[in-house]
């Protein structure tokens, strides 16, 4: 079994566990009567010390998302490439999987899997509304202290998003600290670097220590009927 086949097996098993029918068409899975099309691919990377490293990429197409696919990538590490794929897929399951299937298919997640909120944009832009499917926060290393600070500024990030176009949006945030420095801030909106979001996160005084700490978050916001 190739690494791509292994990742696809994990995806189909997860869809089965959530009661979502799927059909294989080439390299894609048609999910829930073509409500969405999904594909996973694995890219092997150079070893980190003795550990194998891969990047797992999920692509999702759905009519309501427009022409561009939703793309999420996860790094995986392990004693073997197969272990690294397993690690990366667990991160995918814990992060974006439940918001995606709840937003785009007939599946309704159990409480705690994907939080939902209604977000409303400014009146001078027609008060557009979104149903936001909010994934769990994913700290890594010593990342727990980052969570509290992020939650404090999440409403500001939400407000920035509601001032964008009224179509569907997917947001991914990643930041990490180590060696007493903020090492990386990445904020993607619809797969593209989002300057306004990144500027907000870079303006914050994040807790910083010597050890590695990171935080990742995913949100899928679907348009609703406006008033």
PDB file of N, CA and C in Angstrom, residues 10-55:
ATOM      1  N   UNK A  10      -7.485   5.926   5.478  1.00  0.00           N
ATOM      2  CA  UNK A  10      -7.872   6.615   6.715  1.00  0.00           C
ATOM      3  C   UNK A  10      -9.070   7.532   6.468  1.00  0.00           C
ATOM      4  N   UNK A  11      -9.064   8.224   5.334  1.00  0.00           N
ATOM      5  CA  UNK A  11     -10.169   9.136   5.033  1.00  0.00           C
ATOM      6  C   UNK A  11     -11.475   8.374   4.815  1.00  0.00           C
ATOM      7  N   UNK A  12     -11.438   7.313   4.021  1.00  0.00           N
ATOM      8  CA  UNK A  12     -12.671   6.559   3.777  1.00  0.00           C
ATOM      9  C   UNK A  12     -13.188   5.921   5.069  1.00  0.00           C
ATOM     10  N   UNK A  13     -12.285   5.438   5.916  1.00  0.00           N
ATOM     11  CA  UNK A  13     -12.708   4.860   7.189  1.00  0.00           C
ATOM     12  C   UNK A  13     -13.375   5.910   8.069  1.00  0.00           C
ATOM     13  N   UNK A  14     -12.840   7.120   8.058  1.00  0.00           N
ATOM     14  CA  UNK A  14     -13.425   8.200   8.861  1.00  0.00           C
ATOM     15  C   UNK A  14     -14.795   8.590   8.329  1.00  0.00           C
ATOM     16  N   UNK A  15     -14.929   8.638   7.003  1.00  0.00           N
ATOM     17  CA  UNK A  15     -16.240   8.931   6.421  1.00  0.00           C
ATOM     18  C   UNK A  15     -17.244   7.835   6.772  1.00  0.00           C
ATOM     19  N   UNK A  16     -16.811   6.587   6.713  1.00  0.00           N
ATOM     20  CA  UNK A  16     -17.688   5.471   7.075  1.00  0.00           C
ATOM     21  C   UNK A  16     -18.147   5.600   8.531  1.00  0.00           C
ATOM     22  N   UNK A  17     -17.218   5.940   9.415  1.00  0.00           N
ATOM     23  CA  UNK A  17     -17.550   6.051  10.833  1.00  0.00           C
ATOM     24  C   UNK A  17     -18.559   7.160  11.095  1.00  0.00           C
ATOM     25  N   UNK A  18     -18.626   8.132  10.193  1.00  0.00           N
ATOM     26  CA  UNK A  18     -19.564   9.239  10.342  1.00  0.00           C
ATOM     27  C   UNK A  18     -20.806   9.072   9.469  1.00  0.00           C
ATOM     28  N   UNK A  19     -20.982   7.869   8.912  1.00  0.00           N
ATOM     29  CA  UNK A  19     -22.190   7.569   8.153  1.00  0.00           C
ATOM     30  C   UNK A  19     -22.301   8.294   6.840  1.00  0.00           C
ATOM     31  N   UNK A  20     -21.176   8.665   6.239  1.00  0.00           N
ATOM     32  CA  UNK A  20     -21.188   9.412   4.988  1.00  0.00           C
ATOM     33  C   UNK A  20     -20.822   8.496   3.826  1.00  0.00           C
ATOM     34  N   UNK A  21     -21.767   8.303   2.917  1.00  0.00           N
ATOM     35  CA  UNK A  21     -21.525   7.474   1.737  1.00  0.00           C
ATOM     36  C   UNK A  21     -20.512   8.157   0.831  1.00  0.00           C
ATOM     37  N   UNK A  22     -19.709   7.354   0.142  1.00  0.00           N
ATOM     38  CA  UNK A  22     -18.697   7.915  -0.759  1.00  0.00           C
ATOM     39  C   UNK A  22     -18.433   6.963  -1.905  1.00  0.00           C
ATOM     40  N   UNK A  23     -18.045   7.532  -3.023  1.00  0.00           N
ATOM     41  CA  UNK A  23     -17.723   6.771  -4.222  1.00  0.00           C
ATOM     42  C   UNK A  23     -16.384   7.252  -4.746  1.00  0.00           C
ATOM     43  N   UNK A  24     -15.523   6.323  -5.127  1.00  0.00           N
ATOM     44  CA  UNK A  24     -14.216   6.681  -5.663  1.00  0.00           C
ATOM     45  C   UNK A  24     -14.332   6.964  -7.155  1.00  0.00           C
ATOM     46  N   UNK A  25     -13.884   8.143  -7.559  1.00  0.00           N
ATOM     47  CA  UNK A  25     -13.858   8.534  -8.964  1.00  0.00           C
ATOM     48  C   UNK A  25     -12.437   9.035  -9.257  1.00  0.00           C
ATOM     49  N   UNK A  26     -11.631   8.164  -9.853  1.00  0.00           N
ATOM     50  CA  UNK A  26     -10.229   8.509 -10.062  1.00  0.00           C
ATOM     51  C   UNK A  26      -9.524   8.638  -8.723  1.00  0.00           C
ATOM     52  N   UNK A  27      -8.892   9.777  -8.501  1.00  0.00           N
ATOM     53  CA  UNK A  27      -8.185  10.028  -7.248  1.00  0.00           C
ATOM     54  C   UNK A  27      -9.048  10.760  -6.226  1.00  0.00           C
ATOM     55  N   UNK A  28     -10.323  10.984  -6.568  1.00  0.00           N
ATOM     56  CA  UNK A  28     -11.217  11.759  -5.708  1.00  0.00           C
ATOM     57  C   UNK A  28     -12.286  10.867  -5.104  1.00  0.00           C
ATOM     58  N   UNK A  29     -12.805  11.309  -3.970  1.00  0.00           N
ATOM     59  CA  UNK A  29     -13.955  10.686  -3.336  1.00  0.00           C
ATOM     60  C   UNK A  29     -15.154  11.613  -3.483  1.00  0.00           C
ATOM     61  N   UNK A  30     -16.227  11.118  -4.108  1.00  0.00           N
ATOM     62  CA  UNK A  30     -17.494  11.848  -4.109  1.00  0.00           C
ATOM     63  C   UNK A  30     -18.223  11.490  -2.815  1.00  0.00           C
ATOM     64  N   UNK A  31     -18.513  12.508  -2.008  1.00  0.00           N
ATOM     65  CA  UNK A  31     -18.996  12.274  -0.652  1.00  0.00           C
ATOM     66  C   UNK A  31     -20.435  12.766  -0.512  1.00  0.00           C
ATOM     67  N   UNK A  32     -21.271  11.941   0.122  1.00  0.00           N
ATOM     68  CA  UNK A  32     -22.638  12.328   0.477  1.00  0.00           C
ATOM     69  C   UNK A  32     -23.410  12.812  -0.751  1.00  0.00           C
ATOM     70  N   UNK A  33     -23.513  11.926  -1.745  1.00  0.00           N
ATOM     71  CA  UNK A  33     -24.252  12.237  -2.974  1.00  0.00           C
ATOM     72  C   UNK A  33     -23.718  13.505  -3.651  1.00  0.00           C
ATOM     73  N   UNK A  34     -22.400  13.570  -3.748  1.00  0.00           N
ATOM     74  CA  UNK A  34     -21.680  14.647  -4.437  1.00  0.00           C
ATOM     75  C   UNK A  34     -21.806  15.996  -3.737  1.00  0.00           C
ATOM     76  N   UNK A  35     -22.168  15.994  -2.450  1.00  0.00           N
ATOM     77  CA  UNK A  35     -22.166  17.261  -1.704  1.00  0.00           C
ATOM     78  C   UNK A  35     -20.766  17.847  -1.653  1.00  0.00           C
ATOM     79  N   UNK A  36     -19.764  16.977  -1.624  1.00  0.00           N
ATOM     80  CA  UNK A  36     -18.371  17.427  -1.607  1.00  0.00           C
ATOM     81  C   UNK A  36     -17.514  16.375  -2.291  1.00  0.00           C
ATOM     82  N   UNK A  37     -16.381  16.818  -2.804  1.00  0.00           N
ATOM     83  CA  UNK A  37     -15.382  15.928  -3.377  1.00  0.00           C
ATOM     84  C   UNK A  37     -14.093  16.117  -2.572  1.00  0.00           C
ATOM     85  N   UNK A  38     -13.489  15.000  -2.144  1.00  0.00           N
ATOM     86  CA  UNK A  38     -12.314  15.071  -1.278  1.00  0.00           C
ATOM     87  C   UNK A  38     -11.182  14.238  -1.840  1.00  0.00           C
ATOM     88  N   UNK A  39      -9.976  14.700  -1.558  1.00  0.00           N
ATOM     89  CA  UNK A  39      -8.782  13.971  -1.969  1.00  0.00           C
ATOM     90  C   UNK A  39      -7.688  14.220  -0.936  1.00  0.00           C
ATOM     91  N   UNK A  40      -6.935  13.173  -0.604  1.00  0.00           N
ATOM     92  CA  UNK A  40      -5.759  13.336   0.249  1.00  0.00           C
ATOM     93  C   UNK A  40      -4.534  12.873  -0.516  1.00  0.00           C
ATOM     94  N   UNK A  41      -3.438  13.588  -0.343  1.00  0.00           N
ATOM     95  CA  UNK A  41      -2.163  13.238  -0.950  1.00  0.00           C
ATOM     96  C   UNK A  41      -1.065  13.372   0.094  1.00  0.00           C
ATOM     97  N   UNK A  42      -0.037  12.554  -0.052  1.00  0.00           N
ATOM     98  CA  UNK A  42       1.079  12.547   0.892  1.00  0.00           C
ATOM     99  C   UNK A  42       2.360  12.893   0.156  1.00  0.00           C
ATOM    100  N   UNK A  43       3.142  13.779   0.747  1.00  0.00           N
ATOM    101  CA  UNK A  43       4.426  14.181   0.188  1.00  0.00           C
ATOM    102  C   UNK A  43       5.514  13.889   1.226  1.00  0.00           C
ATOM    103  N   UNK A  44       6.440  13.014   0.859  1.00  0.00           N
ATOM    104  CA  UNK A  44       7.536  12.694   1.787  1.00  0.00           C
ATOM    105  C   UNK A  44       8.546  13.830   1.814  1.00  0.00           C
ATOM    106  N   UNK A  45       9.083  14.108   2.996  1.00  0.00           N
ATOM    107  CA  UNK A  45      10.057  15.158   3.203  1.00  0.00           C
ATOM    108  C   UNK A  45      11.332  14.570   3.800  1.00  0.00           C
ATOM    109  N   UNK A  46      12.448  15.323   3.775  1.00  0.00           N
ATOM    110  CA  UNK A  46      13.675  14.806   4.389  1.00  0.00           C
ATOM    111  C   UNK A  46      13.476  14.493   5.874  1.00  0.00           C
ATOM    112  N   UNK A  47      14.213  13.486   6.356  1.00  0.00           N
ATOM    113  CA  UNK A  47      14.126  13.108   7.751  1.00  0.00           C
ATOM    114  C   UNK A  47      14.506  14.276   8.658  1.00  0.00           C
ATOM    115  N   UNK A  48      13.893  14.311   9.819  1.00  0.00           N
ATOM    116  CA  UNK A  48      14.287  15.234  10.893  1.00  0.00           C
ATOM    117  C   UNK A  48      14.990  14.389  11.938  1.00  0.00           C
ATOM    118  N   UNK A  49      16.315  14.423  11.943  1.00  0.00           N
ATOM    119  CA  UNK A  49      17.052  13.488  12.777  1.00  0.00           C
ATOM    120  C   UNK A  49      16.772  12.076  12.312  1.00  0.00           C
ATOM    121  N   UNK A  50      16.268  11.229  13.223  1.00  0.00           N
ATOM    122  CA  UNK A  50      15.920   9.854  12.875  1.00  0.00           C
ATOM    123  C   UNK A  50      14.456   9.697  12.476  1.00  0.00           C
ATOM    124  N   UNK A  51      13.701  10.772  12.544  1.00  0.00           N
ATOM    125  CA  UNK A  51      12.255  10.683  12.320  1.00  0.00           C
ATOM    126  C   UNK A  51      11.903  10.901  10.859  1.00  0.00           C
ATOM    127  N   UNK A  52      10.978  10.098  10.372  1.00  0.00           N
ATOM    128  CA  UNK A  52      10.404  10.324   9.046  1.00  0.00           C
ATOM    129  C   UNK A  52       9.453  11.514   9.109  1.00  0.00           C
ATOM    130  N   UNK A  53       9.366  12.256   8.007  1.00  0.00           N
ATOM    131  CA  UNK A  53       8.469  13.402   7.937  1.00  0.00           C
ATOM    132  C   UNK A  53       7.686  13.360   6.639  1.00  0.00           C
ATOM    133  N   UNK A  54       6.400  13.661   6.738  1.00  0.00           N
ATOM    134  CA  UNK A  54       5.549  13.784   5.556  1.00  0.00           C
ATOM    135  C   UNK A  54       4.699  15.043   5.694  1.00  0.00           C
ATOM    136  N   UNK A  55       4.163  15.485   4.576  1.00  0.00           N
ATOM    137  CA  UNK A  55       3.116  16.508   4.581  1.00  0.00           C
ATOM    138  C   UNK A  55       1.880  15.881   3.959  1.00  0.00           C
TER     139      UNK A  55
END
